Amino acid sequence: WVRDLRAQEHIRSSVTAMVALAHGLGLEITAEGVETLEQAEYLVEQGCDVLQGYLFARPMPVGEFQAQLQEGTARRGV
């Protein structure tokens, strides 16, 4: 879904509804599959709490991720 956010109205409407429902239930929203800055900006505008995907990093072993965090080289947030 994230891939076609800007192009398809029904997807945008679904995202808006899901975010509103989850927040109404006191839940945090994590958007997965974020690959572009445009997608990230849209999802943040809609109220998503956490984003993950290739925009931030490719999948990696835990040890490599921990090393990046310790070195301060891991990308965090938009």
Tab-separated table of N, CA and C in Angstrom:
chain	number	residue	atom	x	y	z
A	1	TRP	N	0.806	-1.201	0.000
A	1	TRP	CA	0.000	0.000	0.000
A	1	TRP	C	0.839	1.250	0.000
A	2	VAL	N	1.893	1.250	0.770
A	2	VAL	CA	2.706	2.459	0.905
A	2	VAL	C	3.210	2.927	-0.453
A	3	ARG	N	3.531	2.009	-1.320
A	3	ARG	CA	4.093	2.345	-2.627
A	3	ARG	C	3.192	3.282	-3.420
A	4	ASP	N	1.886	3.111	-3.331
A	4	ASP	CA	0.950	3.858	-4.166
A	4	ASP	C	0.195	4.956	-3.411
A	5	LEU	N	0.751	5.443	-2.322
A	5	LEU	CA	0.054	6.421	-1.483
A	5	LEU	C	-0.434	7.645	-2.236
A	6	ARG	N	0.434	8.294	-2.962
A	6	ARG	CA	0.047	9.545	-3.630
A	6	ARG	C	-0.820	9.308	-4.861
A	7	ALA	N	-0.691	8.144	-5.462
A	7	ALA	CA	-1.362	7.903	-6.738
A	7	ALA	C	-2.819	7.463	-6.605
A	8	GLN	N	-3.178	6.855	-5.490
A	8	GLN	CA	-4.503	6.253	-5.415
A	8	GLN	C	-5.286	6.753	-4.201
A	9	GLU	N	-6.392	7.403	-4.473
A	9	GLU	CA	-7.222	8.014	-3.431
A	9	GLU	C	-7.721	6.998	-2.412
A	10	HIS	N	-8.146	5.810	-2.873
A	10	HIS	CA	-8.685	4.826	-1.924
A	10	HIS	C	-7.621	4.358	-0.941
A	11	ILE	N	-6.372	4.347	-1.347
A	11	ILE	CA	-5.298	3.962	-0.436
A	11	ILE	C	-5.082	5.062	0.596
A	12	ARG	N	-5.079	6.315	0.149
A	12	ARG	CA	-4.924	7.432	1.088
A	12	ARG	C	-6.067	7.443	2.097
A	13	SER	N	-7.275	7.203	1.637
A	13	SER	CA	-8.429	7.169	2.531
A	13	SER	C	-8.304	6.036	3.549
A	14	SER	N	-7.817	4.899	3.095
A	14	SER	CA	-7.636	3.756	3.994
A	14	SER	C	-6.584	4.048	5.052
A	15	VAL	N	-5.489	4.677	4.647
A	15	VAL	CA	-4.433	5.032	5.596
A	15	VAL	C	-4.979	6.003	6.637
A	16	THR	N	-5.674	7.018	6.207
A	16	THR	CA	-6.247	7.999	7.127
A	16	THR	C	-7.189	7.322	8.121
A	17	ALA	N	-8.043	6.433	7.626
A	17	ALA	CA	-9.001	5.734	8.487
A	17	ALA	C	-8.291	4.817	9.486
A	18	MET	N	-7.284	4.084	9.018
A	18	MET	CA	-6.563	3.168	9.917
A	18	MET	C	-5.827	3.918	11.013
A	19	VAL	N	-5.206	5.025	10.659
A	19	VAL	CA	-4.482	5.822	11.648
A	19	VAL	C	-5.465	6.376	12.673
A	20	ALA	N	-6.589	6.912	12.229
A	20	ALA	CA	-7.588	7.464	13.142
A	20	ALA	C	-8.143	6.385	14.071
A	21	LEU	N	-8.443	5.220	13.511
A	21	LEU	CA	-8.967	4.120	14.315
A	21	LEU	C	-7.958	3.676	15.375
A	22	ALA	N	-6.729	3.464	14.950
A	22	ALA	CA	-5.695	3.007	15.889
A	22	ALA	C	-5.460	4.031	16.989
A	23	HIS	N	-5.353	5.296	16.626
A	23	HIS	CA	-5.141	6.332	17.637
A	23	HIS	C	-6.346	6.424	18.562
A	24	GLY	N	-7.550	6.251	18.024
A	24	GLY	CA	-8.761	6.252	18.845
A	24	GLY	C	-8.765	5.124	19.862
A	25	LEU	N	-8.098	4.025	19.526
A	25	LEU	CA	-7.987	2.879	20.433
A	25	LEU	C	-6.754	2.976	21.323
A	26	GLY	N	-6.006	4.077	21.184
A	26	GLY	CA	-4.807	4.261	22.006
A	26	GLY	C	-3.608	3.465	21.522
A	27	LEU	N	-3.604	3.084	20.266
A	27	LEU	CA	-2.508	2.298	19.701
A	27	LEU	C	-1.526	3.187	18.953
A	28	GLU	N	-0.320	2.707	18.812
A	28	GLU	CA	0.718	3.382	18.038
A	28	GLU	C	0.745	2.774	16.641
A	29	ILE	N	0.948	3.610	15.635
A	29	ILE	CA	0.970	3.165	14.241
A	29	ILE	C	2.408	3.044	13.740
A	30	THR	N	2.729	1.870	13.183
A	30	THR	CA	4.012	1.664	12.528
A	30	THR	C	3.743	1.413	11.050
A	31	ALA	N	4.285	2.264	10.191
A	31	ALA	CA	4.157	2.083	8.746
A	31	ALA	C	5.385	1.322	8.250
A	32	GLU	N	5.146	0.214	7.593
A	32	GLU	CA	6.231	-0.609	7.069
A	32	GLU	C	6.352	-0.429	5.566
A	33	GLY	N	7.543	-0.654	5.043
A	33	GLY	CA	7.749	-0.604	3.604
A	33	GLY	C	7.986	0.787	3.058
A	34	VAL	N	8.408	1.708	3.908
A	34	VAL	CA	8.649	3.087	3.476
A	34	VAL	C	9.966	3.125	2.696
A	35	GLU	N	9.882	3.551	1.439
A	35	GLU	CA	11.061	3.543	0.565
A	35	GLU	C	11.482	4.924	0.094
A	36	THR	N	10.590	5.907	0.161
A	36	THR	CA	10.939	7.240	-0.343
A	36	THR	C	10.626	8.300	0.708
A	37	LEU	N	11.289	9.432	0.568
A	37	LEU	CA	11.045	10.551	1.465
A	37	LEU	C	9.607	11.048	1.304
A	38	GLU	N	9.097	11.039	0.089
A	38	GLU	CA	7.719	11.458	-0.160
A	38	GLU	C	6.734	10.588	0.627
A	39	GLN	N	6.938	9.279	0.605
A	39	GLN	CA	6.080	8.380	1.384
A	39	GLN	C	6.183	8.696	2.871
A	40	ALA	N	7.400	8.878	3.345
A	40	ALA	CA	7.620	9.155	4.766
A	40	ALA	C	6.920	10.442	5.181
A	41	GLU	N	7.067	11.482	4.393
A	41	GLU	CA	6.441	12.760	4.719
A	41	GLU	C	4.919	12.630	4.765
A	42	TYR	N	4.352	11.921	3.812
A	42	TYR	CA	2.905	11.733	3.782
A	42	TYR	C	2.436	10.982	5.029
A	43	LEU	N	3.121	9.916	5.363
A	43	LEU	CA	2.719	9.107	6.516
A	43	LEU	C	2.848	9.875	7.826
A	44	VAL	N	3.878	10.690	7.951
A	44	VAL	CA	4.025	11.528	9.140
A	44	VAL	C	2.883	12.543	9.193
A	45	GLU	N	2.564	13.145	8.056
A	45	GLU	CA	1.441	14.096	7.991
A	45	GLU	C	0.132	13.439	8.441
A	46	GLN	N	-0.024	12.170	8.132
A	46	GLN	CA	-1.251	11.455	8.486
A	46	GLN	C	-1.264	11.002	9.945
A	47	GLY	N	-0.124	11.105	10.631
A	47	GLY	CA	-0.079	10.770	12.050
A	47	GLY	C	0.575	9.450	12.388
A	48	CYS	N	1.253	8.826	11.437
A	48	CYS	CA	1.967	7.588	11.762
A	48	CYS	C	3.063	7.894	12.786
A	49	ASP	N	3.187	7.013	13.766
A	49	ASP	CA	4.117	7.240	14.866
A	49	ASP	C	5.528	6.741	14.568
A	50	VAL	N	5.618	5.628	13.849
A	50	VAL	CA	6.906	5.000	13.566
A	50	VAL	C	6.926	4.591	12.100
A	51	LEU	N	8.048	4.798	11.443
A	51	LEU	CA	8.221	4.382	10.060
A	51	LEU	C	9.393	3.419	9.980
A	52	GLN	N	9.273	2.440	9.106
A	52	GLN	CA	10.409	1.559	8.859
A	52	GLN	C	10.390	1.148	7.400
A	53	GLY	N	11.559	0.859	6.891
A	53	GLY	CA	11.658	0.443	5.501
A	53	GLY	C	13.015	0.777	4.929
A	54	TYR	N	13.178	0.534	3.644
A	54	TYR	CA	14.458	0.719	2.968
A	54	TYR	C	14.935	2.166	2.978
A	55	LEU	N	14.023	3.130	3.160
A	55	LEU	CA	14.449	4.519	3.254
A	55	LEU	C	15.461	4.691	4.386
A	56	PHE	N	15.293	3.940	5.442
A	56	PHE	CA	16.130	4.080	6.632
A	56	PHE	C	17.295	3.097	6.638
A	57	ALA	N	17.051	1.861	6.222
A	57	ALA	CA	18.126	0.859	6.183
A	57	ALA	C	17.596	-0.425	5.552
A	58	ARG	N	18.491	-1.155	4.945
A	58	ARG	CA	18.172	-2.492	4.451
A	58	ARG	C	18.193	-3.442	5.648
A	59	PRO	N	17.519	-4.583	5.538
A	59	PRO	CA	17.601	-5.567	6.614
A	59	PRO	C	19.056	-5.945	6.870
A	60	MET	N	19.396	-6.138	8.143
A	60	MET	CA	20.772	-6.465	8.495
A	60	MET	C	20.790	-7.310	9.762
A	61	PRO	N	21.864	-8.028	9.988
A	61	PRO	CA	21.986	-8.812	11.219
A	61	PRO	C	21.983	-7.890	12.441
A	62	VAL	N	21.515	-8.414	13.551
A	62	VAL	CA	21.408	-7.634	14.779
A	62	VAL	C	22.749	-7.015	15.164
A	63	GLY	N	23.821	-7.773	15.065
A	63	GLY	CA	25.140	-7.264	15.446
A	63	GLY	C	25.553	-6.049	14.635
A	64	GLU	N	25.260	-6.067	13.352
A	64	GLU	CA	25.579	-4.936	12.486
A	64	GLU	C	24.751	-3.705	12.862
A	65	PHE	N	23.471	-3.938	13.156
A	65	PHE	CA	22.605	-2.835	13.567
A	65	PHE	C	23.092	-2.230	14.882
A	66	GLN	N	23.432	-3.063	15.827
A	66	GLN	CA	23.927	-2.573	17.113
A	66	GLN	C	25.209	-1.766	16.933
A	67	ALA	N	26.076	-2.228	16.044
A	67	ALA	CA	27.318	-1.491	15.778
A	67	ALA	C	27.015	-0.121	15.189
A	68	GLN	N	26.056	-0.055	14.272
A	68	GLN	CA	25.681	1.235	13.687
A	68	GLN	C	25.113	2.179	14.744
A	69	LEU	N	24.310	1.635	15.635
A	69	LEU	CA	23.759	2.476	16.702
A	69	LEU	C	24.871	3.022	17.592
A	70	GLN	N	25.822	2.179	17.935
A	70	GLN	CA	26.924	2.605	18.794
A	70	GLN	C	27.796	3.645	18.100
A	71	GLU	N	27.965	3.512	16.798
A	71	GLU	CA	28.771	4.467	16.030
A	71	GLU	C	27.997	5.726	15.697
A	72	GLY	N	26.683	5.688	15.882
A	72	GLY	CA	25.855	6.839	15.569
A	72	GLY	C	25.594	7.015	14.082
A	73	THR	N	25.717	5.936	13.316
A	73	THR	CA	25.546	6.036	11.867
A	73	THR	C	24.181	5.533	11.409
A	74	ALA	N	23.369	4.969	12.300
A	74	ALA	CA	22.053	4.501	11.901
A	74	ALA	C	21.141	5.698	11.652
A	75	ARG	N	20.360	5.648	10.590
A	75	ARG	CA	19.410	6.735	10.271
A	75	ARG	C	18.204	6.587	11.181
A	76	ARG	N	17.810	7.708	11.773
A	76	ARG	CA	16.657	7.686	12.665
A	76	ARG	C	15.715	8.817	12.280
A	77	GLY	N	14.478	8.450	11.977
A	77	GLY	CA	13.451	9.438	11.741
A	77	GLY	C	13.581	10.191	10.442
A	78	VAL	N	12.616	11.034	10.218
A	78	VAL	CA	12.576	11.857	8.997
A	78	VAL	C	12.923	13.272	9.358
